[in-house]
Structure formats: structure tokens, C-alpha cells
mmCIF file with all atom_site columns, C-alpha atoms in Angstrom:
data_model
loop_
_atom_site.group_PDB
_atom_site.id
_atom_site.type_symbol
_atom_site.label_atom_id
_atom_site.label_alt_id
_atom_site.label_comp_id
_atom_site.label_asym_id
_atom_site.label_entity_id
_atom_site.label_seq_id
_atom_site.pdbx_PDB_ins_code
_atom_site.Cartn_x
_atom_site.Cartn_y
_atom_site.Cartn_z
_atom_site.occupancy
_atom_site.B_iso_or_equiv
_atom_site.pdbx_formal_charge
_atom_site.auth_seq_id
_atom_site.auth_comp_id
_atom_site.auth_asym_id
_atom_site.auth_atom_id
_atom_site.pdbx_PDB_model_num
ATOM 1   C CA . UNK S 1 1   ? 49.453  -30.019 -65.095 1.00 74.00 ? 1   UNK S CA 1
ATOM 2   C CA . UNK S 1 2   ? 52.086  -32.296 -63.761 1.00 84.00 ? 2   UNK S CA 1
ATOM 3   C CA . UNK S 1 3   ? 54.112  -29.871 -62.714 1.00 84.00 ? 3   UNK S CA 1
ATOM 4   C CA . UNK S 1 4   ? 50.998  -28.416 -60.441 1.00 83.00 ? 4   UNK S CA 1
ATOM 5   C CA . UNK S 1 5   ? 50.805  -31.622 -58.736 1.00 83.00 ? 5   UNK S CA 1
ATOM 6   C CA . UNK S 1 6   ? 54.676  -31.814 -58.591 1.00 85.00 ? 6   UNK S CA 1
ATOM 7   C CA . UNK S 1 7   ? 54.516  -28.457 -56.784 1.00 82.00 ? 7   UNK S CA 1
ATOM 8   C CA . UNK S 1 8   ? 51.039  -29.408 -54.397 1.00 80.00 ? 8   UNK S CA 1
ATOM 9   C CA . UNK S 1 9   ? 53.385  -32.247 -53.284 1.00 84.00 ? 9   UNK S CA 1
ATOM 10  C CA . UNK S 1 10  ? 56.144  -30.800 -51.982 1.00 85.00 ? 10  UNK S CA 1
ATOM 11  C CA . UNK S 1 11  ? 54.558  -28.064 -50.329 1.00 85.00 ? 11  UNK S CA 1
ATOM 12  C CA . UNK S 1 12  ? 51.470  -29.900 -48.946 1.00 85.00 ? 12  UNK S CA 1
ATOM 13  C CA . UNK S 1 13  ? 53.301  -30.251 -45.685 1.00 87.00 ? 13  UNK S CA 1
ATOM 14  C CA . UNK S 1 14  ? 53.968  -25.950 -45.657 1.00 87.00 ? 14  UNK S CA 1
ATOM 15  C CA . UNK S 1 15  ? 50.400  -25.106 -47.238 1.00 84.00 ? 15  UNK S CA 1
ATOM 16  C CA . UNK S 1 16  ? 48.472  -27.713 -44.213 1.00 87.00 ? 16  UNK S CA 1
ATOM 17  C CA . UNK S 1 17  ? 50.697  -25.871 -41.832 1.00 90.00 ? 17  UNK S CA 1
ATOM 18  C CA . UNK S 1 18  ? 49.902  -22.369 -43.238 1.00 88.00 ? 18  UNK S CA 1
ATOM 19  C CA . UNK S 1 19  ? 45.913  -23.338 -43.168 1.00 89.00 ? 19  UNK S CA 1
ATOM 20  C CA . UNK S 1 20  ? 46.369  -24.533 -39.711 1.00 92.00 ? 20  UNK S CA 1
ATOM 21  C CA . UNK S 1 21  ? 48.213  -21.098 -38.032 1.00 91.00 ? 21  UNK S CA 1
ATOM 22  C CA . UNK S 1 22  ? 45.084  -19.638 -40.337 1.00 91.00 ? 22  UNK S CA 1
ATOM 23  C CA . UNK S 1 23  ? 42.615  -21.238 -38.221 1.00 93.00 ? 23  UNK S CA 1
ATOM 24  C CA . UNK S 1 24  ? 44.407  -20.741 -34.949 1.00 93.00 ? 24  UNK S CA 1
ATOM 25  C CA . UNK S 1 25  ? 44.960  -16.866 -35.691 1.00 92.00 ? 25  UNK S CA 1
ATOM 26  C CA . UNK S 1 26  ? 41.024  -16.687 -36.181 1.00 93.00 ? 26  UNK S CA 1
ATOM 27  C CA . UNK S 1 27  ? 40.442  -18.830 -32.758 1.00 92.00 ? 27  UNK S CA 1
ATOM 28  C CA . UNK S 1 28  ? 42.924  -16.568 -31.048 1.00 92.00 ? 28  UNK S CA 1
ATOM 29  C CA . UNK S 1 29  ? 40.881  -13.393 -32.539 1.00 92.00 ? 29  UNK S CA 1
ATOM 30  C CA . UNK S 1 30  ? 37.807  -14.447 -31.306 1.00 92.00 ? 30  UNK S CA 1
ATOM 31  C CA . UNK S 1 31  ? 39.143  -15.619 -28.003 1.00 91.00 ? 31  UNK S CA 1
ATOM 32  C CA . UNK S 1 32  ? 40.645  -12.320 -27.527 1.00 91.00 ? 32  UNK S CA 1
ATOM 33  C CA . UNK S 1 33  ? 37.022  -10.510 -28.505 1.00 91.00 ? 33  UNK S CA 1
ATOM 34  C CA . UNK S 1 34  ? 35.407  -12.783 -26.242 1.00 90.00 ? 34  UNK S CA 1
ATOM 35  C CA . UNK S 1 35  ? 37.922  -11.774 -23.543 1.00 90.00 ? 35  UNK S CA 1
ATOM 36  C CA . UNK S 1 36  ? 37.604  -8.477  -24.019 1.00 91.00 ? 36  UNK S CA 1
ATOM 37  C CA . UNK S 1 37  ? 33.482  -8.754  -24.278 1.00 91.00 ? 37  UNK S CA 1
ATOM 38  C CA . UNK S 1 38  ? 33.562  -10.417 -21.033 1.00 91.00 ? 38  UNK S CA 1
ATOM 39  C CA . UNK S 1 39  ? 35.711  -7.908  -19.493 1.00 92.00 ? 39  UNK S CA 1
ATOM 40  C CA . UNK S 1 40  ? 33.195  -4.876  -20.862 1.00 91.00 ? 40  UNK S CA 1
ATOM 41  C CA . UNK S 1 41  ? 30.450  -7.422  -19.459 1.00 92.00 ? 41  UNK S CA 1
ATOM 42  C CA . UNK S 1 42  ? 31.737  -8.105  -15.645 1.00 92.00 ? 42  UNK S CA 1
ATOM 43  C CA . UNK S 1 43  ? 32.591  -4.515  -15.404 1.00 93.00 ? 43  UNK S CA 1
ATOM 44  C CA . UNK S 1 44  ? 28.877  -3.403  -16.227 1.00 94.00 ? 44  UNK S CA 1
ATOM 45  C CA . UNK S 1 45  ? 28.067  -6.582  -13.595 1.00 94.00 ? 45  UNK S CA 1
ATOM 46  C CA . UNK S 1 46  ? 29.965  -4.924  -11.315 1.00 94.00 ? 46  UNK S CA 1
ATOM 47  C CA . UNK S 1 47  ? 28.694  -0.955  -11.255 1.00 94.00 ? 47  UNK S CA 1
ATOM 48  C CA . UNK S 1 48  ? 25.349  -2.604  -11.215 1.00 95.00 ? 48  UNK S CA 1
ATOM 49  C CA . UNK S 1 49  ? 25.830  -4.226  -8.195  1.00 95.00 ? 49  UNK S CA 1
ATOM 50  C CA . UNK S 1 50  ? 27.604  -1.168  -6.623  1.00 95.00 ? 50  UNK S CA 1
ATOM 51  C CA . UNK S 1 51  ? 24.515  1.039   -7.697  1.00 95.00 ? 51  UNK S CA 1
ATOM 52  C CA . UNK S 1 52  ? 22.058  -1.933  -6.481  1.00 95.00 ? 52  UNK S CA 1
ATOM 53  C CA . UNK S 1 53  ? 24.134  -1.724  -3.168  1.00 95.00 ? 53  UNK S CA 1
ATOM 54  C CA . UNK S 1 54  ? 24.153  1.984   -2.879  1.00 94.00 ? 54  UNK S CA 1
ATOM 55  C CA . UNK S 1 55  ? 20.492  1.947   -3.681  1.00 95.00 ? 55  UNK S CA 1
ATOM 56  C CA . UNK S 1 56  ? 19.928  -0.333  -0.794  1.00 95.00 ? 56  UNK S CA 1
ATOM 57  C CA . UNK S 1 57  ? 21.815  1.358   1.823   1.00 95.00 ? 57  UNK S CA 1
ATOM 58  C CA . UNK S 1 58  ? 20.149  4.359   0.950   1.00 94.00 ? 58  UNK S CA 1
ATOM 59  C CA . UNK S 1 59  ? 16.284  2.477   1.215   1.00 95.00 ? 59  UNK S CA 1
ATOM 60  C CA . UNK S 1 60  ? 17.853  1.250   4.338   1.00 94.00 ? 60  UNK S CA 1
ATOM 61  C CA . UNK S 1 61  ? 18.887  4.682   5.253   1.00 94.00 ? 61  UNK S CA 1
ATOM 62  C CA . UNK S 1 62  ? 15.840  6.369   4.851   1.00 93.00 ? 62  UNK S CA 1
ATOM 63  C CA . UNK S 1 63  ? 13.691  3.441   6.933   1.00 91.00 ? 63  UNK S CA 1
ATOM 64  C CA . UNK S 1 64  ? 15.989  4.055   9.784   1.00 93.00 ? 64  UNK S CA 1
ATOM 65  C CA . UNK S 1 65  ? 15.311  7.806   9.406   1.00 92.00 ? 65  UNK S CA 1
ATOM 66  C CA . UNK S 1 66  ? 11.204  6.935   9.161   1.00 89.00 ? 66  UNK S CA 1
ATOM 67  C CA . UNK S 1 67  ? 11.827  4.771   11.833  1.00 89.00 ? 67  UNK S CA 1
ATOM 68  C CA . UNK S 1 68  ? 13.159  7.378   14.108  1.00 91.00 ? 68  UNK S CA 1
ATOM 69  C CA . UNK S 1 69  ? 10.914  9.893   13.119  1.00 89.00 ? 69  UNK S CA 1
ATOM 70  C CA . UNK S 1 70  ? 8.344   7.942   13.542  1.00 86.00 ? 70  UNK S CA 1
ATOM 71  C CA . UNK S 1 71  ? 9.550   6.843   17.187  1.00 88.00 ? 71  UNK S CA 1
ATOM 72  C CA . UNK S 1 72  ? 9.845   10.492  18.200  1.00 90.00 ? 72  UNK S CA 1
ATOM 73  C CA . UNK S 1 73  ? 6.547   11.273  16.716  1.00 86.00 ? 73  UNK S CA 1
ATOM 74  C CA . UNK S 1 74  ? 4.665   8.694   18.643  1.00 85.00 ? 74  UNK S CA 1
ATOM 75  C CA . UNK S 1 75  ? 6.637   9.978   21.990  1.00 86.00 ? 75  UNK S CA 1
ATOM 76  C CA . UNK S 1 76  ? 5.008   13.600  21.268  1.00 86.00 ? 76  UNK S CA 1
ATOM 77  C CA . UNK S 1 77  ? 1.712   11.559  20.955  1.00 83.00 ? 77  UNK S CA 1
ATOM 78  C CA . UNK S 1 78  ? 1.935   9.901   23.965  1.00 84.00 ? 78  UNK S CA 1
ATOM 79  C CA . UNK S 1 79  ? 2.777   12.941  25.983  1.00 84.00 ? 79  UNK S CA 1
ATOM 80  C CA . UNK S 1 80  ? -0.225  14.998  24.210  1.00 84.00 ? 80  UNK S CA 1
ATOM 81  C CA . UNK S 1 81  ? -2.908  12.175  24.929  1.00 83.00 ? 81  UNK S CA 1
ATOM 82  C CA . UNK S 1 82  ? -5.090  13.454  27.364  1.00 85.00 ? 82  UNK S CA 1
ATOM 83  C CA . UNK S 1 83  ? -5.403  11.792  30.817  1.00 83.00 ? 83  UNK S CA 1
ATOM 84  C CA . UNK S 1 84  ? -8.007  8.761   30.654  1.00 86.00 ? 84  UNK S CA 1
ATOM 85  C CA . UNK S 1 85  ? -11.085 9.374   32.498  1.00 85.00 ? 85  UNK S CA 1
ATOM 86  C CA . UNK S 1 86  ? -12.360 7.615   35.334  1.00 84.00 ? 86  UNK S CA 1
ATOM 87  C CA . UNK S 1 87  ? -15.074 5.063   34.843  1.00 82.00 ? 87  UNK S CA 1
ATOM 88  C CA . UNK S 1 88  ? -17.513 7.011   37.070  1.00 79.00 ? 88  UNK S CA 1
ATOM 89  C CA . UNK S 1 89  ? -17.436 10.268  35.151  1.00 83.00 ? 89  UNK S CA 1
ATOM 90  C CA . UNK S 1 90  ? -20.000 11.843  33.075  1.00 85.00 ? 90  UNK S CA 1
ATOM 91  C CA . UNK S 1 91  ? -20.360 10.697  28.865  1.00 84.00 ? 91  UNK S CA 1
ATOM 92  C CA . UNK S 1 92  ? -17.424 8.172   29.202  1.00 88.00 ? 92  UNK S CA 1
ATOM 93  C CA . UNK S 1 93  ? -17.054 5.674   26.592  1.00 87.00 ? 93  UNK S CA 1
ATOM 94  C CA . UNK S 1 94  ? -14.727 2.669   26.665  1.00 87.00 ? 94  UNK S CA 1
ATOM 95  C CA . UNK S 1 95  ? -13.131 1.547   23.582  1.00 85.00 ? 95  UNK S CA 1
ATOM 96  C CA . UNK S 1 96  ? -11.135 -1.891  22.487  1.00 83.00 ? 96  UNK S CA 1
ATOM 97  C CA . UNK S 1 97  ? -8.747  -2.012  19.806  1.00 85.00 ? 97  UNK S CA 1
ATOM 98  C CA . UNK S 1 98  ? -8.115  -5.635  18.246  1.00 85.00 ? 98  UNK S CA 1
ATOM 99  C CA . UNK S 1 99  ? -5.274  -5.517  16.072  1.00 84.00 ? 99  UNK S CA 1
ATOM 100 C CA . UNK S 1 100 ? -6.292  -7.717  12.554  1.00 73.00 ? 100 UNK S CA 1
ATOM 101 C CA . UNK S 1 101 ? -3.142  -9.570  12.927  1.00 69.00 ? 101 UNK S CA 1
ATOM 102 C CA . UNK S 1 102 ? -3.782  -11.308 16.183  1.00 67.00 ? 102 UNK S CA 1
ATOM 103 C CA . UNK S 1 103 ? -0.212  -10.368 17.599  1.00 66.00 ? 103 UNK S CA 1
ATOM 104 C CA . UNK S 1 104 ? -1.563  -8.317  20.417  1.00 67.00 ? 104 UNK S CA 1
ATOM 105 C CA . UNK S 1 105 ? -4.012  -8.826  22.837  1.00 74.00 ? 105 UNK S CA 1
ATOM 106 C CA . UNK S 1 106 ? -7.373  -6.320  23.055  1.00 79.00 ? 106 UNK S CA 1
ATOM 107 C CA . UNK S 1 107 ? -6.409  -2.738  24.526  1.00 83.00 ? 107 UNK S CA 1
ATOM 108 C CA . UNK S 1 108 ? -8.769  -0.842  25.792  1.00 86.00 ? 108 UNK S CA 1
ATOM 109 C CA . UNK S 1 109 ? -9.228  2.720   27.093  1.00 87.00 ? 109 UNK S CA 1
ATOM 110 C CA . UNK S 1 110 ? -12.031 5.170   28.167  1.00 90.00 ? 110 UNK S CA 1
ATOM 111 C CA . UNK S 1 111 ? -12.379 8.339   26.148  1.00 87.00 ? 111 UNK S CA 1
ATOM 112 C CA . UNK S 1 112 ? -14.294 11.216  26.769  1.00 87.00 ? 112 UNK S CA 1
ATOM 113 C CA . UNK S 1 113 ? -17.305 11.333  24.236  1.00 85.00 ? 113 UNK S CA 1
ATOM 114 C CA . UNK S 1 114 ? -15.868 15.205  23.484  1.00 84.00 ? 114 UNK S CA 1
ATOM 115 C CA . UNK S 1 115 ? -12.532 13.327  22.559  1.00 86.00 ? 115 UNK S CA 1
ATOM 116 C CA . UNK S 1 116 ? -12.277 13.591  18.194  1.00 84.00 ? 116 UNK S CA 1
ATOM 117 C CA . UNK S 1 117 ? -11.585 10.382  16.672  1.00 83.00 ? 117 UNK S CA 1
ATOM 118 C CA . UNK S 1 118 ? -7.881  12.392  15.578  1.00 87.00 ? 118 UNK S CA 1
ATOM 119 C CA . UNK S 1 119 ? -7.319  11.965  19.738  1.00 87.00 ? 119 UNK S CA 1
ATOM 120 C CA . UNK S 1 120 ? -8.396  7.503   18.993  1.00 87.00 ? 120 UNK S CA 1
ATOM 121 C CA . UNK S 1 121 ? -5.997  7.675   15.821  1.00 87.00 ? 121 UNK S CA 1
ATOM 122 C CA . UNK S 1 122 ? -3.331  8.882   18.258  1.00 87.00 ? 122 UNK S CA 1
ATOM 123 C CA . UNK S 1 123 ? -4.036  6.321   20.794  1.00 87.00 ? 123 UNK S CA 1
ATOM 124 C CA . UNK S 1 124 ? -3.731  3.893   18.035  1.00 85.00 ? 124 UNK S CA 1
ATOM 125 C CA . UNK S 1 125 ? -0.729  4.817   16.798  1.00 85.00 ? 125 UNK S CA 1
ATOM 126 C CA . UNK S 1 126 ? 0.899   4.979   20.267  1.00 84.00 ? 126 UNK S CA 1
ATOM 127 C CA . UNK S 1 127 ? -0.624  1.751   21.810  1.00 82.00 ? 127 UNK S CA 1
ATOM 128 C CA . UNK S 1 128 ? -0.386  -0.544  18.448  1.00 80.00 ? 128 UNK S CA 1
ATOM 129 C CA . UNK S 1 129 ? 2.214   0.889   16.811  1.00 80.00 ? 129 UNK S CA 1
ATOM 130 C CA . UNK S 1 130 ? 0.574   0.914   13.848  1.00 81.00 ? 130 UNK S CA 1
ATOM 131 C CA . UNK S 1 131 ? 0.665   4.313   11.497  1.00 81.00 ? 131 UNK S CA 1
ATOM 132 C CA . UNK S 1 132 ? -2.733  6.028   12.092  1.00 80.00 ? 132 UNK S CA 1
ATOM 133 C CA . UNK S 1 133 ? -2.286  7.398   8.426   1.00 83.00 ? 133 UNK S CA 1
ATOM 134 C CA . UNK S 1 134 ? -2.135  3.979   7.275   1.00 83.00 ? 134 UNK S CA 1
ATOM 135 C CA . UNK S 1 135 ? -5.161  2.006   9.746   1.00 83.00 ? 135 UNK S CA 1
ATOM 136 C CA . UNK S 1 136 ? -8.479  1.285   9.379   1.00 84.00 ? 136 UNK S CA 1
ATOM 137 C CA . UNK S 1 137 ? -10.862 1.407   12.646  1.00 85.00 ? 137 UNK S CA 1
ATOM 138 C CA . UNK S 1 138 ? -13.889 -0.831  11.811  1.00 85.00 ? 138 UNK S CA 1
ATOM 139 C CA . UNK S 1 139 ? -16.763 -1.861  14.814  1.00 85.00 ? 139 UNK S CA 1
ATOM 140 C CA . UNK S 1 140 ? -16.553 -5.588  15.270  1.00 84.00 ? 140 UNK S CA 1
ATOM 141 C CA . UNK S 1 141 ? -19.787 -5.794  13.532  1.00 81.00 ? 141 UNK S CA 1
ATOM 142 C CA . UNK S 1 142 ? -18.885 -3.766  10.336  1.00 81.00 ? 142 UNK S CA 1
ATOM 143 C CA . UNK S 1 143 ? -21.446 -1.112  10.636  1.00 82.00 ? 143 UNK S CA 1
ATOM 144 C CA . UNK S 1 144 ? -18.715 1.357   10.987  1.00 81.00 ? 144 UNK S CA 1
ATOM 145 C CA . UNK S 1 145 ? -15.343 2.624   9.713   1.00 84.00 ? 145 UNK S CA 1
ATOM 146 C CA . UNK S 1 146 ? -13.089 4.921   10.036  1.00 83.00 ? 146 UNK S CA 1
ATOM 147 C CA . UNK S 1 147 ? -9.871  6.123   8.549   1.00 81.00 ? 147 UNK S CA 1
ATOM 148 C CA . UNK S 1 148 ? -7.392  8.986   9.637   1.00 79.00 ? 148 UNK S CA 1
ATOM 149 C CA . UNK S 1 149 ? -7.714  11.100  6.310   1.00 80.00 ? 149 UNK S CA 1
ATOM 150 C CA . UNK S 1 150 ? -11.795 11.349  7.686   1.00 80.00 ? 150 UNK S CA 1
ATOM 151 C CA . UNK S 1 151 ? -13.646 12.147  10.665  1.00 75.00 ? 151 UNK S CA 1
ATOM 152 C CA . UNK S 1 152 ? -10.593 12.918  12.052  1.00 74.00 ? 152 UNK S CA 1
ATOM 153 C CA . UNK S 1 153 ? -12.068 16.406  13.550  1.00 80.00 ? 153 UNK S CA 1
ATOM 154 C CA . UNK S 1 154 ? -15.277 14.831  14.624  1.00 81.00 ? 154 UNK S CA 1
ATOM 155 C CA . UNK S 1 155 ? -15.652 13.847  18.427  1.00 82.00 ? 155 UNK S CA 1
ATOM 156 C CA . UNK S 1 156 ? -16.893 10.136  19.278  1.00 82.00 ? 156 UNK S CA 1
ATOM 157 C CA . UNK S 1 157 ? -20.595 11.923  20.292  1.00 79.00 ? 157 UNK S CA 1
ATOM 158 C CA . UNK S 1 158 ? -20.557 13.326  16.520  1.00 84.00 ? 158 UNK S CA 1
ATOM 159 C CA . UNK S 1 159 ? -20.240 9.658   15.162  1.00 81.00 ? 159 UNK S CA 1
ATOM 160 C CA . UNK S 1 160 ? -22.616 8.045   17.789  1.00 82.00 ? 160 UNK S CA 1
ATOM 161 C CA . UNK S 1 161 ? -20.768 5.713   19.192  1.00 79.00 ? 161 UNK S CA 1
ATOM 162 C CA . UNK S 1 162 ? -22.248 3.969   22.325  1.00 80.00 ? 162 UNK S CA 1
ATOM 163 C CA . UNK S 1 163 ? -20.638 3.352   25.881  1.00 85.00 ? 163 UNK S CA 1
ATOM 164 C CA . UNK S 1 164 ? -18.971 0.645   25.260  1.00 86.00 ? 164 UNK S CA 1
ATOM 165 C CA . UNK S 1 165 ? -17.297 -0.306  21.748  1.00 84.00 ? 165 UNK S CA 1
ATOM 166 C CA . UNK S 1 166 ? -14.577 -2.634  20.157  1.00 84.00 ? 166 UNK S CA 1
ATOM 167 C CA . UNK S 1 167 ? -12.813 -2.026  17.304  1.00 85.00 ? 167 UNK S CA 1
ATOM 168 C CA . UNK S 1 168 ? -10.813 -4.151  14.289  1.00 83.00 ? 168 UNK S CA 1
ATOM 169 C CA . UNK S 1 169 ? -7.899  -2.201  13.942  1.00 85.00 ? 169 UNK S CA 1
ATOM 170 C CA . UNK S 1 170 ? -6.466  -2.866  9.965   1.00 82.00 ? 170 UNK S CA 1
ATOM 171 C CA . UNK S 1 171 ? -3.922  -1.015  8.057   1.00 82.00 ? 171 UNK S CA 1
ATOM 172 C CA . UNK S 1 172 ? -4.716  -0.297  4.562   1.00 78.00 ? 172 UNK S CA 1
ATOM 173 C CA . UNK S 1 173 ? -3.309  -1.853  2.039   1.00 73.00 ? 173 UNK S CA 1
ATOM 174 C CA . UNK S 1 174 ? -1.404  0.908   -0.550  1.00 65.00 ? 174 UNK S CA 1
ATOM 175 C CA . UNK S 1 175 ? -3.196  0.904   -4.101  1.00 60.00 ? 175 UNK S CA 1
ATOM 176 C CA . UNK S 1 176 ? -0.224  -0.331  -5.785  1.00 58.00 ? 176 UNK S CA 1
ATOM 177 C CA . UNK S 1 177 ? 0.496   -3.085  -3.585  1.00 51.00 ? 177 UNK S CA 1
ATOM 178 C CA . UNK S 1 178 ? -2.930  -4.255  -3.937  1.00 50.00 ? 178 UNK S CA 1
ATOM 179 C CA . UNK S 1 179 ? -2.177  -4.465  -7.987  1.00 52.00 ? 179 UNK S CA 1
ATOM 180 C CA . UNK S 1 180 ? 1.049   -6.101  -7.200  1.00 53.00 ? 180 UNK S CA 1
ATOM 181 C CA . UNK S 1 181 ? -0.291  -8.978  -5.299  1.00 52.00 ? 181 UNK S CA 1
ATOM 182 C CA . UNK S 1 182 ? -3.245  -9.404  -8.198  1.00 51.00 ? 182 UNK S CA 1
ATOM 183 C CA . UNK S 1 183 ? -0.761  -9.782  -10.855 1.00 50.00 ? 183 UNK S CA 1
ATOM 184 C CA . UNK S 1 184 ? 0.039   -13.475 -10.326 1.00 48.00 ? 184 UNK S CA 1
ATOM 185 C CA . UNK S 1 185 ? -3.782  -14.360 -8.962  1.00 49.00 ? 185 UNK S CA 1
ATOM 186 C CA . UNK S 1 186 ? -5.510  -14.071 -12.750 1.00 48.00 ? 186 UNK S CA 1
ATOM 187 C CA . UNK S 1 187 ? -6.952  -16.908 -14.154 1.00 48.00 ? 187 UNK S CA 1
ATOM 188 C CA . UNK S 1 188 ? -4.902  -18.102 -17.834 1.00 48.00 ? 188 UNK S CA 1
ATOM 189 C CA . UNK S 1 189 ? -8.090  -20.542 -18.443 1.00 48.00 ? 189 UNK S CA 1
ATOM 190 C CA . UNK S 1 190 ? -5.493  -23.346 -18.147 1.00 49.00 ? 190 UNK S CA 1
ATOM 191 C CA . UNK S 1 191 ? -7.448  -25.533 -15.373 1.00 49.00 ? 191 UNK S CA 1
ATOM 192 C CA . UNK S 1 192 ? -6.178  -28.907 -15.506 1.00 48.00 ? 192 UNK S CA 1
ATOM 193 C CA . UNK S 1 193 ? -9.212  -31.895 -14.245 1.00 43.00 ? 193 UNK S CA 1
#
């Protein structure tokens, strides 16, 4: 056995190194790995931004489109609105639109009482700028409401509205929003005192 330790003496110095460049060969192999799983990474990082970019100029895209569409839409509207009556003439009723948000001020316009609610909707659309697919006419009192998808063929004698009426002009809220904006109101039964 003394020869052993004879031997683990003079190479100590050459085993200690050889252990050492060991260790550093398995740093430098995980260092490299590393490297080259960050690379994969920031490369995945990167197409997912280009596709979350694309995506967005895309969205953006197509609400400029809507937009546009929309403008020329409510031009034809405008032009295919018929003339407002004069306040003297025969079954004339005056209507006020209050938008919910408070950003305009009341309009109001006479109608003829043979005028469908589709020719208000129009009006509404045009005047508010507010999508008549997506509003809600209700009377100031609540009594009545009215949406696009309904009614829209009836006139305003067919509904029984009187001379004079003012209206709460709301645009629905979309089913899924609605759920969306739930999510984060339910109660966990944490209540601090």
C-alpha cells in the first residue's frame, strides 16, 4: 500500500488538475445547452411577436375597413331619411334622443307617425353615430324599448307613441362582453372586517 500512496503523491497535482478540466468541460456543456436553449427560446419570442404584430395590423385593418363601411353606410342613410315634417302638419310626432353616455346634447326631430321605427334606427345611427344594430331606444320612463332586430317594420302609430317623446339611447352590451366583465366581480367569501 505504500507504493499507492507513493503514486497518489506525485500525481495529486495531475489527478486535481484532471478533476478540475472535468468540471469545467461539464460547465462548458451546459453553458453551451443553455446557449443553445435560449437561442431556440428568443427565436420562438420572436415569431410570436411577429404573428402578435401581424395579428394586430390585421384587427387594425379590418376596423379601418368597418370604419369606412360604416361611414359610407351612414352617408346612404342620411341621403334616404325622409324630409322632416313641419310642426303644423297632420299626425306629427317629435322625438328626443339622449345618448346614455352624456357626450351629446338631446337631438330631436319630428317624424311622421307613418314613419317605421327602421326610419328612427336610421336617424339614430346618422345623428349619434351609434350602430342602430347595436342601440337600445328606451322612453325616459322605461315603459318602452326598442331594439333594431324588432319592431323595426312597425310605424311609430303601430307602437303608440304620443306627440311628443324622449328617448335613452343605449348600445347593447355583446353577451360575451357582459361575461367578461363578470369574471373578476364574483365574490371568493374572503371579506376582510
Amino acid at each position: 500500500a505504500a507504493w499507492m500512496n507513493a503514486l497518489r503523491k506525485r500525481h495529486k497535482a495531475q489527478y486535481a488538475k484532471m478533476q478540475k478540466d472535468l468540471t469545467e468541460l461539464e460547465y462548458w456543456k451546459e453553458r453551451k445547452e443553455g446557449y443553445k436553449s435560449s437561442m431556440v427560446t428568443d427565436e420562438e419570442n420572436r415569431q410570436q411577436q411577429a404573428r402578435e404584430a401581424a395579428a394586430a395590423k390585421a384587427k387594425a385593418k379590418a376596423e379601418l375597413e368597418r370604419r369606412e363601411k360604416l361611414q359610407k353606410r351612414r352617408t346612404l342613410l342620411e341621403e334616404q331619411l325622409p324630409d322632416e315634417p313641419d310642426k303644423g302638419e297632420e299626425n306629427v310626432k317629435t322625438l328626443s334622443f339622449r345618448v346614455d353616455n352624456g357626450s351629446q346634447a338631446p337631438i330631436q326631430r319630428r317624424f311622421k307617425g307613418s314613419d317605421t321605427i327602421e326610419t328612427v334606427f336610421n336617424f339614430v345611427d346618422v345623428a349619434c353615430e351609434m350602430e342602430r344594430e347595436k342601440v337600445t331606444l328606451t322612453t325616459m320612463n322605461g315603459r318602452a324599448s326598442f331594439t333594431w332586430d324588432e319592431l323595426r317594420d312597425s310605424t311609430l302609430d303601430d307602437v303608440k307613441l304620443g306627440k311628443m317623446i324622449a328617448f335613452r339611447v343605449t348600445e347593447k352590451i355583446p353577451v360575451d362582453e357582459e361575461n367578461d366583465e363578470n369574471v373578476g366581480d364574483e365574490d371568493d367569501g374572503d371579506d376582510e372586517d
